[in-house]
Tab-separated table of C-alpha atoms and ligand atoms in Angstrom:
chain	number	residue	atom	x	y	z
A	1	UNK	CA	0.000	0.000	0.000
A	2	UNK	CA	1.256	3.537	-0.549
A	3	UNK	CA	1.748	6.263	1.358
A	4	UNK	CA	-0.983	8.398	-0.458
A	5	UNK	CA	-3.942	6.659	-2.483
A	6	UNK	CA	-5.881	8.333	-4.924
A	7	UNK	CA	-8.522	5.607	-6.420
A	8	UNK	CA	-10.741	6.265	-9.179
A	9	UNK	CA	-10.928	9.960	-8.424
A	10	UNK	CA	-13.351	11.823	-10.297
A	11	UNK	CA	-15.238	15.271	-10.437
A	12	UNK	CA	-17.608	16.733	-12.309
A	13	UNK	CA	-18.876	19.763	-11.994
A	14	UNK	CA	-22.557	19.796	-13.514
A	15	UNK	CA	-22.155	17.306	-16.782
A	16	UNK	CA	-18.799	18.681	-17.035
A	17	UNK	CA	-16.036	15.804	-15.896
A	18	UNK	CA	-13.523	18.011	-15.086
A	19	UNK	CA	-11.187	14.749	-13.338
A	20	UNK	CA	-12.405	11.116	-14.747
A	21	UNK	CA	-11.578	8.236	-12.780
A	22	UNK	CA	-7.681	9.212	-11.789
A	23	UNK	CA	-5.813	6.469	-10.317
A	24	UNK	CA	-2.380	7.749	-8.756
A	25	UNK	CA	0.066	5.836	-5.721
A	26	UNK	CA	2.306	7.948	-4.620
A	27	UNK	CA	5.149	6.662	-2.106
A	28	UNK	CA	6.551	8.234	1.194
A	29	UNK	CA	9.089	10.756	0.248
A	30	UNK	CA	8.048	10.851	-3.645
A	31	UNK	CA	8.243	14.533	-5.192
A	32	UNK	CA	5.040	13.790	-8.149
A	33	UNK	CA	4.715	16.652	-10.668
A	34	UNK	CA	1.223	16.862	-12.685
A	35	UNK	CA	1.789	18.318	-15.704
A	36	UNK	CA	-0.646	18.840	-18.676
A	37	UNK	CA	-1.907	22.396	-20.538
A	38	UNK	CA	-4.728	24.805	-18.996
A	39	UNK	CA	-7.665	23.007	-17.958
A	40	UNK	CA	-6.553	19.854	-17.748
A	41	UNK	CA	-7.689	19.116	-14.102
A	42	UNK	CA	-4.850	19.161	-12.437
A	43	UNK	CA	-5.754	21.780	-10.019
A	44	UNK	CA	-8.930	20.126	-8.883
A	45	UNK	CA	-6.871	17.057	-8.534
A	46	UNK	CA	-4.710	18.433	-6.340
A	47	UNK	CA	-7.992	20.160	-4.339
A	48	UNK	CA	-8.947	16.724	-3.957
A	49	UNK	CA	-6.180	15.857	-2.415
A	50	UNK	CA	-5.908	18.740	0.306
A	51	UNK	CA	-9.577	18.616	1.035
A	52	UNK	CA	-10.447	21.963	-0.551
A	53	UNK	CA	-12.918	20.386	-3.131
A	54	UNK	CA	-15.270	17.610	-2.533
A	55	UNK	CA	-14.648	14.308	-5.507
A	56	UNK	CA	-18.003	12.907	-6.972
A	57	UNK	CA	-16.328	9.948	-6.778
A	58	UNK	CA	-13.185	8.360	-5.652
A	59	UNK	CA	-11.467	7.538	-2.740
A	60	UNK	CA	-8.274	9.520	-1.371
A	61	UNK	CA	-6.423	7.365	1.397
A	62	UNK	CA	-3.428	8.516	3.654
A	63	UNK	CA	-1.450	5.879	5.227
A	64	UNK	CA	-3.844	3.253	4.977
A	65	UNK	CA	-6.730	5.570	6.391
A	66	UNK	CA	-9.574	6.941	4.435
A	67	UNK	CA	-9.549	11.001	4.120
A	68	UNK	CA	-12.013	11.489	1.457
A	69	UNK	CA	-14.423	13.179	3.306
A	70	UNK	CA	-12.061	14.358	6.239
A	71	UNK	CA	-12.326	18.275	6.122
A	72	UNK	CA	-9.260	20.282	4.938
A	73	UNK	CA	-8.016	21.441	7.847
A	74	UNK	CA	-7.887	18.456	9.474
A	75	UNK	CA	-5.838	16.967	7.020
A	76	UNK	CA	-2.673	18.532	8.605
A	77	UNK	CA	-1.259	18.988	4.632
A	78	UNK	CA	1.024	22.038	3.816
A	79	UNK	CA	-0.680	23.672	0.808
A	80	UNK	CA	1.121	26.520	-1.302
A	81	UNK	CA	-0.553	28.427	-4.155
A	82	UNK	CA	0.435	30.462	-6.666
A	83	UNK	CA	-1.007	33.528	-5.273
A	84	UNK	CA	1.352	33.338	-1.868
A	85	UNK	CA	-1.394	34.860	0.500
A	86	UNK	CA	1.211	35.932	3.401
A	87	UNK	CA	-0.876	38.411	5.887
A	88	UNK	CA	0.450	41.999	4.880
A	89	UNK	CA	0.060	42.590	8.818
A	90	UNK	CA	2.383	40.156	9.867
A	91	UNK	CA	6.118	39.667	9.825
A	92	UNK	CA	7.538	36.806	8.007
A	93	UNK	CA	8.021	34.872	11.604
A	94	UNK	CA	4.548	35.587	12.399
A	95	UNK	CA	3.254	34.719	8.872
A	96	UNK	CA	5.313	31.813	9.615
A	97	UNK	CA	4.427	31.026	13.139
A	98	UNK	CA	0.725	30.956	12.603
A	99	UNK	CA	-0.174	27.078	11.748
A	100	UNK	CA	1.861	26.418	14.771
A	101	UNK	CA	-0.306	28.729	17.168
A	102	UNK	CA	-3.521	27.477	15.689
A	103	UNK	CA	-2.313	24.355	16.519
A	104	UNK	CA	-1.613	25.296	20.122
A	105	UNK	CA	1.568	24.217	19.965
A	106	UNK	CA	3.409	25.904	22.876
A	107	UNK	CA	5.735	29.043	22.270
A	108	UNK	CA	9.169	27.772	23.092
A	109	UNK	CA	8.557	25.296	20.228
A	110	UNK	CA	6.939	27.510	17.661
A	111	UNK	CA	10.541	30.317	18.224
A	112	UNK	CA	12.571	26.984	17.566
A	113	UNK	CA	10.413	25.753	14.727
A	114	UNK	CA	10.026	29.183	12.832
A	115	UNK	CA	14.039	29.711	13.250
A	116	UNK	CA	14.544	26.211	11.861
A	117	UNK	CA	11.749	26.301	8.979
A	118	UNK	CA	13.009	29.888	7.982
A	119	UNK	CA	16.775	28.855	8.210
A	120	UNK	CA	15.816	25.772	5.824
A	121	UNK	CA	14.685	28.544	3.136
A	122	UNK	CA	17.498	30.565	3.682
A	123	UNK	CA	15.825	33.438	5.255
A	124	UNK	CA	17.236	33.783	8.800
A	125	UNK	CA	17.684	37.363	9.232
A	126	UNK	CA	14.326	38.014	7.419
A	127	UNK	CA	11.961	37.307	10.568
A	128	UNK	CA	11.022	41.039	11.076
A	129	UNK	CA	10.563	41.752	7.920
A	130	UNK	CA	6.607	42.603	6.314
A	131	UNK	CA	6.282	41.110	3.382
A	132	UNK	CA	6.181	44.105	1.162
A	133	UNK	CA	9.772	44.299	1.919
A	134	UNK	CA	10.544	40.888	0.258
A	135	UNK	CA	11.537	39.874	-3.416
A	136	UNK	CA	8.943	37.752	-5.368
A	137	UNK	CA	11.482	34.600	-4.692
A	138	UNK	CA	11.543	35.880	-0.995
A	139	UNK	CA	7.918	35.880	-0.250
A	140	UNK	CA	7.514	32.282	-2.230
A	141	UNK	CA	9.852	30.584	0.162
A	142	UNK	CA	7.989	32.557	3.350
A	143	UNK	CA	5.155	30.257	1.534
A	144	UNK	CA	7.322	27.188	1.735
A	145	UNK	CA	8.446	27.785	5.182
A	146	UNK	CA	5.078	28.483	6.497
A	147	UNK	CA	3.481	25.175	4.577
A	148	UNK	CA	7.088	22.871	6.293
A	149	UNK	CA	6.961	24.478	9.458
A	150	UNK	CA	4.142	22.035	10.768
A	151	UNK	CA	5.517	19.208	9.320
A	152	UNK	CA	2.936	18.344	7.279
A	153	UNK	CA	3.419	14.624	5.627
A	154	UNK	CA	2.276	15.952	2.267
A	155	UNK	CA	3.433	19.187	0.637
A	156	UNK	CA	0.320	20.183	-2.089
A	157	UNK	CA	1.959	22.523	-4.279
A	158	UNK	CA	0.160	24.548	-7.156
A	159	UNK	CA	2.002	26.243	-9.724
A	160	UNK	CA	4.055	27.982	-6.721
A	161	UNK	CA	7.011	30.091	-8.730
A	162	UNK	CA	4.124	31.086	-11.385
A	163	UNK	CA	4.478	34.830	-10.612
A	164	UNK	CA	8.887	34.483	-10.312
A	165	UNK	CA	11.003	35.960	-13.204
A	166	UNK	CA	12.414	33.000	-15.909
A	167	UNK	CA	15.525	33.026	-13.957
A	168	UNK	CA	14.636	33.387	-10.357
A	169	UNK	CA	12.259	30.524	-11.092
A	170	UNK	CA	14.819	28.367	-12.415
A	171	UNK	CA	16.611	28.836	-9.091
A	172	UNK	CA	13.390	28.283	-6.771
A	173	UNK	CA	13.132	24.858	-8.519
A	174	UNK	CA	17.003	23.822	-7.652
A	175	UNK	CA	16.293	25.056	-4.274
A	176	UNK	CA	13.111	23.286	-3.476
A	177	UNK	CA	14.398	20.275	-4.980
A	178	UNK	CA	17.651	20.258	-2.788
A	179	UNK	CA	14.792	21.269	0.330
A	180	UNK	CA	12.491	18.441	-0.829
A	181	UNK	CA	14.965	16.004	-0.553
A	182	UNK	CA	16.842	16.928	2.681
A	183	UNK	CA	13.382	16.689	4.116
A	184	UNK	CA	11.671	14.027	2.584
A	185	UNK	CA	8.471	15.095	2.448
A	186	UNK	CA	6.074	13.814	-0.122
A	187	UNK	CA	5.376	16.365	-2.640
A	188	UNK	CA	2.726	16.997	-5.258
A	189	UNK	CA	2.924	20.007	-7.246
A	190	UNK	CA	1.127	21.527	-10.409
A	191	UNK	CA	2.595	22.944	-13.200
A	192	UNK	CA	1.996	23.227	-16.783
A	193	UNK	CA	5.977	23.906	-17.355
A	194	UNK	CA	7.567	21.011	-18.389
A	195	UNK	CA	11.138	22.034	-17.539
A	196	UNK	CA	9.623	22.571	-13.962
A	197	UNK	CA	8.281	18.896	-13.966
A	198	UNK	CA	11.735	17.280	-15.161
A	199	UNK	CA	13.447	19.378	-12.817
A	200	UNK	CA	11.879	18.624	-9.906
A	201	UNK	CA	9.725	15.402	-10.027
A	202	UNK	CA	10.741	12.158	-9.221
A	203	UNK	CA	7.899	11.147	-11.767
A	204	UNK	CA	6.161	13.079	-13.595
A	205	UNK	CA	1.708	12.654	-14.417
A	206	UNK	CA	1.071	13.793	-17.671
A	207	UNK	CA	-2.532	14.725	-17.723
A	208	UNK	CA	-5.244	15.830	-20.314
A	209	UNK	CA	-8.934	15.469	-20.225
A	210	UNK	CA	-8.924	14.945	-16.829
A	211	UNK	CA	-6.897	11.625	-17.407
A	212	UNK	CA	-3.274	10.267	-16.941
A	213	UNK	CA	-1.933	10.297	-20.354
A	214	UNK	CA	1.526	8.452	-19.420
A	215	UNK	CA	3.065	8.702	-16.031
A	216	UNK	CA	6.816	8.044	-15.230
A	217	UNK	CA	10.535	9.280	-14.550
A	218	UNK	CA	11.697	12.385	-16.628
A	219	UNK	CA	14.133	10.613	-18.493
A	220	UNK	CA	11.243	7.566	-19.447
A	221	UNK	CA	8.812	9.693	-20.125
A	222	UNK	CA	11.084	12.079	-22.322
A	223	UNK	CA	12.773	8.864	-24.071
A	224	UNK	CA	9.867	6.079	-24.809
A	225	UNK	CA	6.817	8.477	-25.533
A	226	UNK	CA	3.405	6.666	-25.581
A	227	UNK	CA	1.880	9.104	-28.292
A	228	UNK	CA	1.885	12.187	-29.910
A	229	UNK	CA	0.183	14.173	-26.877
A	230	UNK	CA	3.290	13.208	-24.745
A	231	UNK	CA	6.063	13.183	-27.332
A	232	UNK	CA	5.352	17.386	-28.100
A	233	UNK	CA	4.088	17.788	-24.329
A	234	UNK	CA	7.303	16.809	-23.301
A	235	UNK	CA	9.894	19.011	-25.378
A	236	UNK	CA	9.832	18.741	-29.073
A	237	UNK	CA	9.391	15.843	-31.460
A	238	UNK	CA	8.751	15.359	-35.113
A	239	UNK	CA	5.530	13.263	-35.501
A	240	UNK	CA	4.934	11.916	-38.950
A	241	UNK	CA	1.782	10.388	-39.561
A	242	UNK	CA	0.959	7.410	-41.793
A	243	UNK	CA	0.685	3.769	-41.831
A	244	UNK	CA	2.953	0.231	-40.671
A	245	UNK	CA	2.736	-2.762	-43.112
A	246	UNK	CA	5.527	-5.390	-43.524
A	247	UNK	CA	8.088	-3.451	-41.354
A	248	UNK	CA	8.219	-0.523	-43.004
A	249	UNK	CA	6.252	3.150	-42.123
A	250	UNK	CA	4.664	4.597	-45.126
A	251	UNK	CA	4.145	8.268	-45.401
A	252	UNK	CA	3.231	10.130	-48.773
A	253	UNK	CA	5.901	9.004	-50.934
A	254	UNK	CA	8.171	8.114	-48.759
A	255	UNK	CA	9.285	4.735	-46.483
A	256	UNK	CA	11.228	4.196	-43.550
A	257	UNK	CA	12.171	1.048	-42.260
A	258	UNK	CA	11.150	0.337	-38.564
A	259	UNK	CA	11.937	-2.097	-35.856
A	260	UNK	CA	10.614	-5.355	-36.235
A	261	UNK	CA	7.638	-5.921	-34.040
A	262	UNK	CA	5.585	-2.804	-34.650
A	263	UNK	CA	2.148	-3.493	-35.501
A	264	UNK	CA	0.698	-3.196	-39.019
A	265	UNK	CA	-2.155	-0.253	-39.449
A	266	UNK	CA	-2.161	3.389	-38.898
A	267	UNK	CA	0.538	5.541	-36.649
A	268	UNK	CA	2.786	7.826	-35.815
A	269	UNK	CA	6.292	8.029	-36.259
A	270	UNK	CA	8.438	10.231	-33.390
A	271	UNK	CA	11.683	11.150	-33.757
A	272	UNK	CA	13.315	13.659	-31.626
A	273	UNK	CA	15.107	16.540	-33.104
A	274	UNK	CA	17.928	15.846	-31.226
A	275	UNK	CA	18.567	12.368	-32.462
A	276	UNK	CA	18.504	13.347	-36.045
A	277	UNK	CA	22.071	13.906	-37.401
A	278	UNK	CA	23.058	15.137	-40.957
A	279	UNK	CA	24.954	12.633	-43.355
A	280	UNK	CA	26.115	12.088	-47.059
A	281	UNK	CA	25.885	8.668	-47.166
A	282	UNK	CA	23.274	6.319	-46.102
A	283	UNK	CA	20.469	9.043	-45.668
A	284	UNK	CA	16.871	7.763	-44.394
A	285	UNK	CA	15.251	11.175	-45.828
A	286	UNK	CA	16.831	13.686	-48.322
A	287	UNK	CA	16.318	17.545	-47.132
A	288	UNK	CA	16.903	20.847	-48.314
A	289	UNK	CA	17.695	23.529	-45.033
A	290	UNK	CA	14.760	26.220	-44.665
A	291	UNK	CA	16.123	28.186	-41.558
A	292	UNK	CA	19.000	27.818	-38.950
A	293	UNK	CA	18.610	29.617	-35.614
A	294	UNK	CA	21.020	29.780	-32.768
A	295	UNK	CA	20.170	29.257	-29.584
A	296	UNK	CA	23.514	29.142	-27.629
A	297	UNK	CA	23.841	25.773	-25.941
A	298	UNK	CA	22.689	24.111	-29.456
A	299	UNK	CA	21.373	24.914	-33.503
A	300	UNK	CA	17.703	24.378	-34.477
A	301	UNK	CA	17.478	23.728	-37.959
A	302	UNK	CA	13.998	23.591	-40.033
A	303	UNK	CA	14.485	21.290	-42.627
A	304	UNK	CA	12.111	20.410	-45.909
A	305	UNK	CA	11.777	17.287	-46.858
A	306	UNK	CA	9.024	15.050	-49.432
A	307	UNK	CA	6.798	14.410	-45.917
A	308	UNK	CA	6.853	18.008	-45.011
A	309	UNK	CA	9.410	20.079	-42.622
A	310	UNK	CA	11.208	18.564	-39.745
A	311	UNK	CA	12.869	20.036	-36.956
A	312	UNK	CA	16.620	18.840	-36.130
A	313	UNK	CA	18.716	19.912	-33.035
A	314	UNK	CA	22.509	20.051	-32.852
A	315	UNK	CA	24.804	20.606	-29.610
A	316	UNK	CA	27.382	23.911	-29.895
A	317	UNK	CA	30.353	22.055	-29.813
A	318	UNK	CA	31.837	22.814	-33.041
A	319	UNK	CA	31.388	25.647	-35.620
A	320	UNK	CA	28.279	24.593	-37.968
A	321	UNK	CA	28.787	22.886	-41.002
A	322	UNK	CA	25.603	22.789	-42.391
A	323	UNK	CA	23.917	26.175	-43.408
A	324	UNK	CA	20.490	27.364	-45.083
A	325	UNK	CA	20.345	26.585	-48.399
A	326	UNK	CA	22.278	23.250	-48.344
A	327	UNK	CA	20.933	19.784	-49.231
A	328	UNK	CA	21.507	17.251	-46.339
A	329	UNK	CA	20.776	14.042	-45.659
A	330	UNK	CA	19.150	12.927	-42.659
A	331	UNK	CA	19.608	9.747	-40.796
A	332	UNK	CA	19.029	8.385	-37.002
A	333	UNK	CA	18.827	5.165	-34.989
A	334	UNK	CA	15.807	3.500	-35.343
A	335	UNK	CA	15.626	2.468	-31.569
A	336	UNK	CA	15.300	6.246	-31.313
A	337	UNK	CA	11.769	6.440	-33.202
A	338	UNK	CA	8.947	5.286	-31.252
A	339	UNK	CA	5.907	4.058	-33.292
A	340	UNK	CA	2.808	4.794	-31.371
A	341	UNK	CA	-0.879	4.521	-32.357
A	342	UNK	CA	-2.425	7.823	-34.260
A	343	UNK	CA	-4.071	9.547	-32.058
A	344	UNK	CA	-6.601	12.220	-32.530
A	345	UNK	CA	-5.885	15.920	-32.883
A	346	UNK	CA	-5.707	17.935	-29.727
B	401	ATP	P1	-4.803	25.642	-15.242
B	401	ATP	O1	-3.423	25.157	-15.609
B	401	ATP	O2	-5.372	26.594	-16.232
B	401	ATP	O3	-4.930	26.087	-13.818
B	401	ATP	P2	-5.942	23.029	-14.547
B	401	ATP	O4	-5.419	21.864	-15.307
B	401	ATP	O5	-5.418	23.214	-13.154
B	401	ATP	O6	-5.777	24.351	-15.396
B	401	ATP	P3	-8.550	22.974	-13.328
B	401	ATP	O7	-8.411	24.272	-12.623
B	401	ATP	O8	-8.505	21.736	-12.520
B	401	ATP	O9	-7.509	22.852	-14.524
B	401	ATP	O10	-9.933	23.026	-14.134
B	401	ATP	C1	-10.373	21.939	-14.920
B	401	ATP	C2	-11.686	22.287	-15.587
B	401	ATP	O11	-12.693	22.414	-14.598
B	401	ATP	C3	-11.671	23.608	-16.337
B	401	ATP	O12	-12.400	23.431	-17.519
B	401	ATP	C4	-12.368	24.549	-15.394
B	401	ATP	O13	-13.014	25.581	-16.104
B	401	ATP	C5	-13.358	23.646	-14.697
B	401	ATP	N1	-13.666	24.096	-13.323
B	401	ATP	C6	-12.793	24.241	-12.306
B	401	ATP	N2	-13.427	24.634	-11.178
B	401	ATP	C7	-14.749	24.750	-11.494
B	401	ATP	C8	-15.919	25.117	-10.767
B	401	ATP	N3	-15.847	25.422	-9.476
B	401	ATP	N4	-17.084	25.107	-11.445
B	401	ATP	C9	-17.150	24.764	-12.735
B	401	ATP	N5	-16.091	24.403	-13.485
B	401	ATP	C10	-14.892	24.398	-12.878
């Protein structure tokens, strides 16, 4: 059994399912990102989850005991929004401090505790403080401190660095991971970043419609898509569509050869641009060079082919020697393309 349940959880609100029959085990100490665009449901999965909204059907267990219909606040979870919500009236060690006094734990403890949870986010000297005298990055980790400070054994997080800068944000996420871990607390956060989700999660729950649309680790999900959805959720990918027969995918004019055991019928062919080199020799695809963009750490080249354009990637570690205009071949490893089932548009 795991350490938090979620079984068949659904809501609807009116005929509308917003979350249909989600099915989720997440482990003691497990940081679990839900990912998917706007709308998705991954905010009123997580409301499920802290007690905020009620499911229409479902079950969410803690440790073996039934919460569904336990109230919110007696849940004991640490909950941080987007929107921070500090009190403007109170210092950061009061903001802090209050979970503990509504607790009525006793006031030796809660000075100890606030120094501790406020040293953990690197804010000791900030206690006095209002928060209109704090950074954006400063009042988000008054948020965290205030939602570790009672211990809670989950963290609900939703879309908490929303409002940070690119680059502040990209810090937050190191630090939270590096806090996540020293702690151990089981995490669940919402984000529709996918760069946030690979940095942080231990797995990652792809969601749209209000279902899981693949779950796993970064890395799995990133390398061994299970569709289309997931392949250009999750960074880029070229996604050709057309049809299997006899070990070979057919699209307009063109076919590639593909590992044996894919089955015969319609699909989609996904290729990463990053796996896609240029060649003379040996070439699956001929292509002419539309556009080449530089993007520091790597090239992005747009490439026409007979199926249409593709996108190819290449690291910085050499001066290019490909350029627009040029014809190039492309080739990659074929245990690099994933054939996956067509799926409808989304
Ligand atoms: P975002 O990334 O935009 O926050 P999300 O994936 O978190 O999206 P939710 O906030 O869970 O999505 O909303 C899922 C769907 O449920 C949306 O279509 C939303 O309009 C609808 N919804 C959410 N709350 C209510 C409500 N109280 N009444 C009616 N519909 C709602």
């Amino acid at each position: 059994m795991a350490f938090l349940e979620l079984q068949s959880l659904t809501k609807k609100f009116g005929e509308l399912v917003v979350v249909d029959e989600f099915n989720l085990s997440v482990e003691k100490g497990e940081f679990i990102c839900l990912l998917g665009p706007s709308g998705c449901g991954k905010t009123t999965t997580l409301q499920m989850v802290a007690g905020l909204v009620q499911p229409t059907a479902g079950r969410v267990e803690l440790d073996g005991k039934d919460i569904t219909k336990l109230r919110s606040n007696r849940r004991g979870l640490g909950i941080v929004f987007q929107s921070y919500a500090l009190f403007p009236h109170m210092t950061v060690s009061q903001n802090v401090a209050f979970g503990l006094e509504m607790r009525g734990v006793p006031s030796v403890e809660i000075t100890q505790r606030v120094a501790e949870a406020l040293s953990l986010v690197h804010l000791d000297s900030f206690g006095d403080r209002y928060p209109r005298e704090l950074s954006g990055g400063q009042r988000q980790r008054v948020a965290l401190a205030r939602a570790i400070v009672i211990r809670p054994p989950i963290m609900l997080l939703d879309e908490p660095m929303g409002a940070l800068d690119a680059k502040l944000r990209e810090e937050m996420q190191i630090e939270l991971r590096a806090l996540q871990h020293r702690l151990g607390i089981t995490t669940i956060m919402v984000t529709h970043d996918q760069a946030e989700a690979m940095t942080l999660a231990d797995r990652v729950v792809l969601m749209k419609g209000g279902q899981v649309e693949q779950m796993g680790n970064p890395y799995e999900m990133y390398e061994r898509p299970n569709g289309r959805f997931s392949s250009t959720f999750l960074g880029r990918a070229n996604v050709l569509s057309g049809s299997v027969k006899d070990c070979k995918f057919s699209v307009g004019d063109c076919a590639l050869p593909v590992a044996s055991g894919a089955l015969n019928g319609m699909a989609d062919y996904i290729i990463r641009p990053e796996k896609i080199e240029f060649t003379n020799e040996e070439a699956l695809l001929k292509a002419r060079v539309c556009a080449r963009v530089f993007l520091g750490n790597h090239w992005l080249y747009q490439v026409e082919t007979s199926i249409g354009v593709m996108h190819v990637t290449r690291a910085n570690d050499s001066p290019p020697t490909v350029g627009e205009g040029d014809q190039v071949g492309l080739r990659w490893d074929l245990a690099n393309a994933h054939i996956v089932p067509q799926e409808s548009p989304t």
